[in-house]
Amino acid sequence: MADFIIRIPRVSVAVSEAELTGFLVDAGQRVEAGTPIYVIATEKAETEVEAGASGTVHWTGQIGNTYDIGAQIGVITS
């Protein structure tokens, strides 16, 4: 199975970027698909984002940084 790229999701059509405000799992931790793994914030809301695959999480994004929608912030390896 291929690695799953963790990206900043589009939470609204009007939003083009979001701040990465927190990780809910540590790097190297195993997760199951559907488990909330990180939190992003836009001008209007904070959103918990779920894992799109099961495997081990490896973060590349930094908490406190603002990223464009679709930007890679980590990977889940099987």
XYZ file of C-alpha atoms in Angstrom:
78
model
C 0.000 0.000 0.000
C 1.276 3.486 -0.855
C 1.899 6.200 1.711
C -1.006 8.561 2.418
C -0.140 12.272 2.140
C -1.596 14.400 4.968
C -2.750 17.725 3.520
C -4.522 20.874 4.704
C -8.154 20.241 3.683
C -10.598 22.681 2.114
C -13.151 23.434 4.837
C -14.984 26.161 2.909
C -15.024 27.465 -0.641
C -14.075 30.933 0.565
C -10.992 29.761 2.501
C -7.598 29.539 0.764
C -5.366 28.869 3.783
C -5.478 27.574 7.347
C -3.247 27.643 10.421
C -1.998 24.331 11.811
C -2.832 24.768 15.498
C -2.126 21.356 16.982
C -1.293 17.697 16.611
C -3.593 15.196 18.320
C -1.127 12.325 17.798
C 2.659 12.243 18.118
C 5.075 11.578 15.278
C 5.714 7.848 15.066
C 2.321 6.965 16.538
C 0.112 4.404 14.771
C -3.424 5.569 13.916
C -6.529 4.054 12.362
C -8.374 5.741 9.476
C -11.031 8.090 10.855
C -9.100 8.977 14.028
C -8.752 12.764 14.577
C -5.030 13.523 14.166
C -4.610 17.325 13.893
C -6.392 20.672 14.275
C -6.528 23.589 11.851
C -7.996 27.052 12.316
C -9.452 29.479 9.797
C -10.893 32.929 10.460
C -14.249 31.357 11.323
C -13.623 27.977 12.948
C -11.292 25.370 14.384
C -11.557 21.922 12.813
C -10.250 18.522 13.872
C -9.074 16.564 10.838
C -9.254 12.769 10.698
C -6.662 10.349 9.340
C -7.414 9.300 5.780
C -5.609 5.982 6.193
C -4.298 3.623 8.861
C -0.571 3.561 9.589
C 2.237 5.481 11.277
C 2.139 9.292 11.304
C 5.172 11.371 10.290
C 4.753 15.171 10.541
C 6.513 17.677 8.263
C 4.333 20.715 9.075
C 4.983 23.031 12.014
C 2.372 24.088 14.581
C 1.638 27.810 14.314
C 2.379 28.017 10.584
C -0.255 28.973 8.031
C -0.514 26.745 4.957
C -2.335 26.954 1.641
C -5.190 24.514 1.134
C -3.729 21.274 -0.207
C -0.264 21.822 1.303
C 1.428 18.676 2.596
C 1.979 18.639 6.379
C 2.831 14.997 6.878
C 2.486 11.414 5.730
C 0.966 8.188 7.021
C 3.077 5.150 6.172
C 1.619 1.666 6.126
